[in-house]
Structures are given as structure tokens and as C-alpha cells.
PDB file of C-alpha atoms in Angstrom:
ATOM      1  CA  UNK B 182       8.028  15.384  36.630  1.00  0.00           C
ATOM      2  CA  UNK B 183       9.770  12.256  37.904  1.00  0.00           C
ATOM      3  CA  UNK B 184       6.544  10.245  37.704  1.00  0.00           C
ATOM      4  CA  UNK B 185       6.003  11.249  34.028  1.00  0.00           C
ATOM      5  CA  UNK B 186       9.581  10.295  33.175  1.00  0.00           C
ATOM      6  CA  UNK B 187       9.132   6.920  34.842  1.00  0.00           C
ATOM      7  CA  UNK B 188       5.932   6.288  32.856  1.00  0.00           C
ATOM      8  CA  UNK B 189       7.663   7.193  29.561  1.00  0.00           C
ATOM      9  CA  UNK B 190      10.542   4.878  30.457  1.00  0.00           C
ATOM     10  CA  UNK B 191       8.100   2.027  31.126  1.00  0.00           C
ATOM     11  CA  UNK B 192       6.333   2.647  27.795  1.00  0.00           C
ATOM     12  CA  UNK B 193       9.656   2.718  25.920  1.00  0.00           C
ATOM     13  CA  UNK B 194      10.745  -0.506  27.616  1.00  0.00           C
ATOM     14  CA  UNK B 195       7.463  -2.212  26.771  1.00  0.00           C
ATOM     15  CA  UNK B 196       7.714  -1.021  23.151  1.00  0.00           C
ATOM     16  CA  UNK B 197      11.296  -2.290  22.840  1.00  0.00           C
ATOM     17  CA  UNK B 198      10.277  -5.656  24.275  1.00  0.00           C
ATOM     18  CA  UNK B 199       7.351  -5.861  21.838  1.00  0.00           C
ATOM     19  CA  UNK B 200       9.522  -4.937  18.867  1.00  0.00           C
ATOM     20  CA  UNK B 201      12.360  -7.339  19.675  1.00  0.00           C
ATOM     21  CA  UNK B 202      10.172 -10.294  20.725  1.00  0.00           C
ATOM     22  CA  UNK B 203       7.713  -9.957  17.798  1.00  0.00           C
ATOM     23  CA  UNK B 204      10.546  -9.493  15.244  1.00  0.00           C
ATOM     24  CA  UNK B 205      12.360 -12.558  16.549  1.00  0.00           C
ATOM     25  CA  UNK B 206       9.124 -14.566  16.544  1.00  0.00           C
ATOM     26  CA  UNK B 207       8.379 -13.536  12.933  1.00  0.00           C
ATOM     27  CA  UNK B 208      11.836 -14.649  11.838  1.00  0.00           C
ATOM     28  CA  UNK B 209      11.628 -17.929  13.743  1.00  0.00           C
ATOM     29  CA  UNK B 210       8.091 -18.652  12.501  1.00  0.00           C
ATOM     30  CA  UNK B 211       8.721 -17.661   8.864  1.00  0.00           C
ATOM     31  CA  UNK B 212       8.910 -21.307   7.678  1.00  0.00           C
ATOM     32  CA  UNK B 213       5.551 -21.975   9.344  1.00  0.00           C
ATOM     33  CA  UNK B 214       4.099 -18.812   7.745  1.00  0.00           C
ATOM     34  CA  UNK B 215       5.233 -20.042   4.319  1.00  0.00           C
ATOM     35  CA  UNK B 216       3.730 -23.499   4.875  1.00  0.00           C
ATOM     36  CA  UNK B 217       0.433 -22.090   6.107  1.00  0.00           C
ATOM     37  CA  UNK B 218       0.260 -19.650   3.167  1.00  0.00           C
ATOM     38  CA  UNK B 219       0.785 -22.545   0.746  1.00  0.00           C
ATOM     39  CA  UNK B 220      -1.874 -24.670   2.456  1.00  0.00           C
ATOM     40  CA  UNK B 221      -4.377 -21.815   2.383  1.00  0.00           C
ATOM     41  CA  UNK B 222      -3.742 -21.257  -1.335  1.00  0.00           C
ATOM     42  CA  UNK B 223      -4.111 -24.978  -2.095  1.00  0.00           C
ATOM     43  CA  UNK B 224      -7.272 -25.302   0.025  1.00  0.00           C
ATOM     44  CA  UNK B 225      -9.319 -22.410  -1.386  1.00  0.00           C
ATOM     45  CA  UNK B 226      -9.085 -19.435  -3.743  1.00  0.00           C
ATOM     46  CA  UNK B 227      -8.467 -16.007  -2.306  1.00  0.00           C
ATOM     47  CA  UNK B 228      -5.912 -14.115  -0.278  1.00  0.00           C
ATOM     48  CA  UNK B 229      -3.747 -15.730   2.416  1.00  0.00           C
ATOM     49  CA  UNK B 230      -4.489 -12.986   4.963  1.00  0.00           C
ATOM     50  CA  UNK B 231      -7.757 -11.733   6.307  1.00  0.00           C
ATOM     51  CA  UNK B 232      -7.780  -8.128   7.509  1.00  0.00           C
ATOM     52  CA  UNK B 233     -10.334  -6.468   9.674  1.00  0.00           C
ATOM     53  CA  UNK B 234     -10.619  -2.915  10.986  1.00  0.00           C
ATOM     54  CA  UNK B 235     -10.236  -2.784  14.753  1.00  0.00           C
ATOM     55  CA  UNK B 236     -10.222  -0.039  17.334  1.00  0.00           C
ATOM     56  CA  UNK B 237      -6.958   0.303  19.191  1.00  0.00           C
ATOM     57  CA  UNK B 238      -5.512   2.528  21.879  1.00  0.00           C
ATOM     58  CA  UNK B 239      -7.184   5.942  22.075  1.00  0.00           C
ATOM     59  CA  UNK B 240      -9.769   4.569  19.615  1.00  0.00           C
ATOM     60  CA  UNK B 241      -7.281   4.703  16.744  1.00  0.00           C
ATOM     61  CA  UNK B 242      -8.352   2.256  14.045  1.00  0.00           C
ATOM     62  CA  UNK B 243      -6.002  -0.178  12.306  1.00  0.00           C
ATOM     63  CA  UNK B 244      -6.151  -3.295  10.140  1.00  0.00           C
ATOM     64  CA  UNK B 245      -5.568  -6.473  12.134  1.00  0.00           C
ATOM     65  CA  UNK B 246      -3.948  -9.368  10.249  1.00  0.00           C
ATOM     66  CA  UNK B 247      -4.936 -13.017  10.493  1.00  0.00           C
ATOM     67  CA  UNK B 248      -4.553 -16.063   8.283  1.00  0.00           C
ATOM     68  CA  UNK B 249      -7.760 -16.497   6.315  1.00  0.00           C
ATOM     69  CA  UNK B 250      -9.763 -19.425   7.714  1.00  0.00           C
ATOM     70  CA  UNK B 251     -13.051 -18.844   5.924  1.00  0.00           C
ATOM     71  CA  UNK B 252     -14.198 -18.606   2.341  1.00  0.00           C
ATOM     72  CA  UNK B 253     -13.729 -15.176   0.733  1.00  0.00           C
ATOM     73  CA  UNK B 254     -16.522 -12.758   1.728  1.00  0.00           C
ATOM     74  CA  UNK B 255     -17.936 -15.285   4.207  1.00  0.00           C
ATOM     75  CA  UNK B 256     -18.789 -12.458   6.604  1.00  0.00           C
ATOM     76  CA  UNK B 257     -21.439 -11.292   4.142  1.00  0.00           C
ATOM     77  CA  UNK B 258     -23.386 -14.535   4.582  1.00  0.00           C
ATOM     78  CA  UNK B 259     -24.634 -16.545   7.527  1.00  0.00           C
ATOM     79  CA  UNK B 260     -23.746 -15.093  10.937  1.00  0.00           C
ATOM     80  CA  UNK B 261     -21.342 -12.392   9.698  1.00  0.00           C
ATOM     81  CA  UNK B 262     -18.053 -12.699  11.567  1.00  0.00           C
ATOM     82  CA  UNK B 263     -19.477 -15.078  14.159  1.00  0.00           C
ATOM     83  CA  UNK B 264     -19.121 -18.779  13.558  1.00  0.00           C
ATOM     84  CA  UNK B 265     -20.345 -22.089  14.887  1.00  0.00           C
ATOM     85  CA  UNK B 266     -18.307 -25.274  15.152  1.00  0.00           C
ATOM     86  CA  UNK B 267     -20.173 -26.792  12.159  1.00  0.00           C
ATOM     87  CA  UNK B 268     -19.951 -23.611  10.034  1.00  0.00           C
ATOM     88  CA  UNK B 269     -19.616 -24.591   6.363  1.00  0.00           C
ATOM     89  CA  UNK B 270     -17.887 -21.270   5.555  1.00  0.00           C
ATOM     90  CA  UNK B 271     -14.707 -22.392   7.418  1.00  0.00           C
ATOM     91  CA  UNK B 272     -12.178 -23.989   5.077  1.00  0.00           C
ATOM     92  CA  UNK B 273     -10.531 -27.349   5.735  1.00  0.00           C
ATOM     93  CA  UNK B 274      -7.179 -25.848   6.714  1.00  0.00           C
ATOM     94  CA  UNK B 275      -9.062 -23.062   8.499  1.00  0.00           C
ATOM     95  CA  UNK B 276     -10.466 -25.528  11.035  1.00  0.00           C
ATOM     96  CA  UNK B 277      -6.947 -26.627  11.949  1.00  0.00           C
ATOM     97  CA  UNK B 278      -5.618 -23.052  12.077  1.00  0.00           C
ATOM     98  CA  UNK B 279      -8.462 -21.974  14.387  1.00  0.00           C
ATOM     99  CA  UNK B 280      -8.151 -25.003  16.654  1.00  0.00           C
ATOM    100  CA  UNK B 281      -4.426 -24.388  17.136  1.00  0.00           C
ATOM    101  CA  UNK B 282      -4.705 -20.548  17.096  1.00  0.00           C
ATOM    102  CA  UNK B 283      -2.119 -20.395  14.312  1.00  0.00           C
ATOM    103  CA  UNK B 284      -4.533 -18.074  12.465  1.00  0.00           C
ATOM    104  CA  UNK B 285      -3.669 -15.382  15.050  1.00  0.00           C
ATOM    105  CA  UNK B 286       0.113 -15.412  14.439  1.00  0.00           C
ATOM    106  CA  UNK B 287       0.109 -12.694  11.733  1.00  0.00           C
ATOM    107  CA  UNK B 288      -0.894 -10.262  14.481  1.00  0.00           C
ATOM    108  CA  UNK B 289       2.842 -10.220  15.251  1.00  0.00           C
ATOM    109  CA  UNK B 290       3.014  -7.890  12.225  1.00  0.00           C
ATOM    110  CA  UNK B 291       0.626  -5.514  14.036  1.00  0.00           C
ATOM    111  CA  UNK B 292       2.894  -5.691  17.097  1.00  0.00           C
ATOM    112  CA  UNK B 293       5.970  -4.736  15.031  1.00  0.00           C
ATOM    113  CA  UNK B 294       4.008  -1.878  13.442  1.00  0.00           C
ATOM    114  CA  UNK B 295       3.187  -0.593  16.955  1.00  0.00           C
ATOM    115  CA  UNK B 296      -0.567  -1.092  16.550  1.00  0.00           C
ATOM    116  CA  UNK B 297      -0.783  -3.847  19.173  1.00  0.00           C
ATOM    117  CA  UNK B 298       1.267  -5.083  22.105  1.00  0.00           C
ATOM    118  CA  UNK B 299       2.168  -8.622  23.144  1.00  0.00           C
ATOM    119  CA  UNK B 300       0.783  -7.876  26.600  1.00  0.00           C
ATOM    120  CA  UNK B 301      -2.435  -5.975  27.115  1.00  0.00           C
ATOM    121  CA  UNK B 302      -6.055  -5.917  26.130  1.00  0.00           C
ATOM    122  CA  UNK B 303      -7.230  -7.293  22.789  1.00  0.00           C
ATOM    123  CA  UNK B 304      -8.443  -4.690  20.301  1.00  0.00           C
ATOM    124  CA  UNK B 305     -12.231  -4.410  20.141  1.00  0.00           C
ATOM    125  CA  UNK B 306     -14.229  -5.108  16.998  1.00  0.00           C
TER     126      UNK B 306
END
């Protein structure tokens, strides 16, 4: 009984940390999010965010959020979701976002929603 309670306490503590840290990061990074969204819209037509279905904990699927770095529907041509460094499907701003990993920042939304954690394994494709 005591071991189960300890585990639940650890999970609650981890969730609270995720929620507070990700929320604070989203607020602090909101000017960057706005700038990146504007640059994406100026660089190419299409949505600002790219979503992809991923398998999470206990194989529960969810939509992962990223800034769009490729042309719309690029996964339907070429190598699918895989890319090469000289891939023509990657947009101009997309190259910078990928190189700096800024394209991954919208995953903080997934953390706030409880679909991901700041610490732990990455969700599988």
C-alpha cells in the first residue's frame, strides 16, 4: 500500500513539474512563437503547425505539434517524413528552425495537455 502511494505521489509531482515548467516556458517563449509563426507564413503558404499522430504512454495516440518546416503535404512525396540535408521540400525558415530545434518547441503544448512529459522517452512514430 505504501509503495503504491509513493508511486502516485511521484507521478503527481512529475505532472505538476511538467505543467508548471511547460506553462511558464510557453508564456516566456510566446514572442518567439509569434515571430516564428509570422516567418513561416511569409516563407510559404500553409499552416504554421505540423501535426502528426504519435503513440504515447500505454500506446495511447495523440497529435504531436511542431512548427511546419516543410512544404505542405511534403510527406506524400520523396522520402515521406524522412529528410536529407539537401531536401528541397524543406522551406527556407524551416532549415533554420530544424538546425536550432526551434521547430520542436510547440511540443510544450503536448506537455501541458498531459500527452508528453519534459523528462522521459520520446513518443514513437
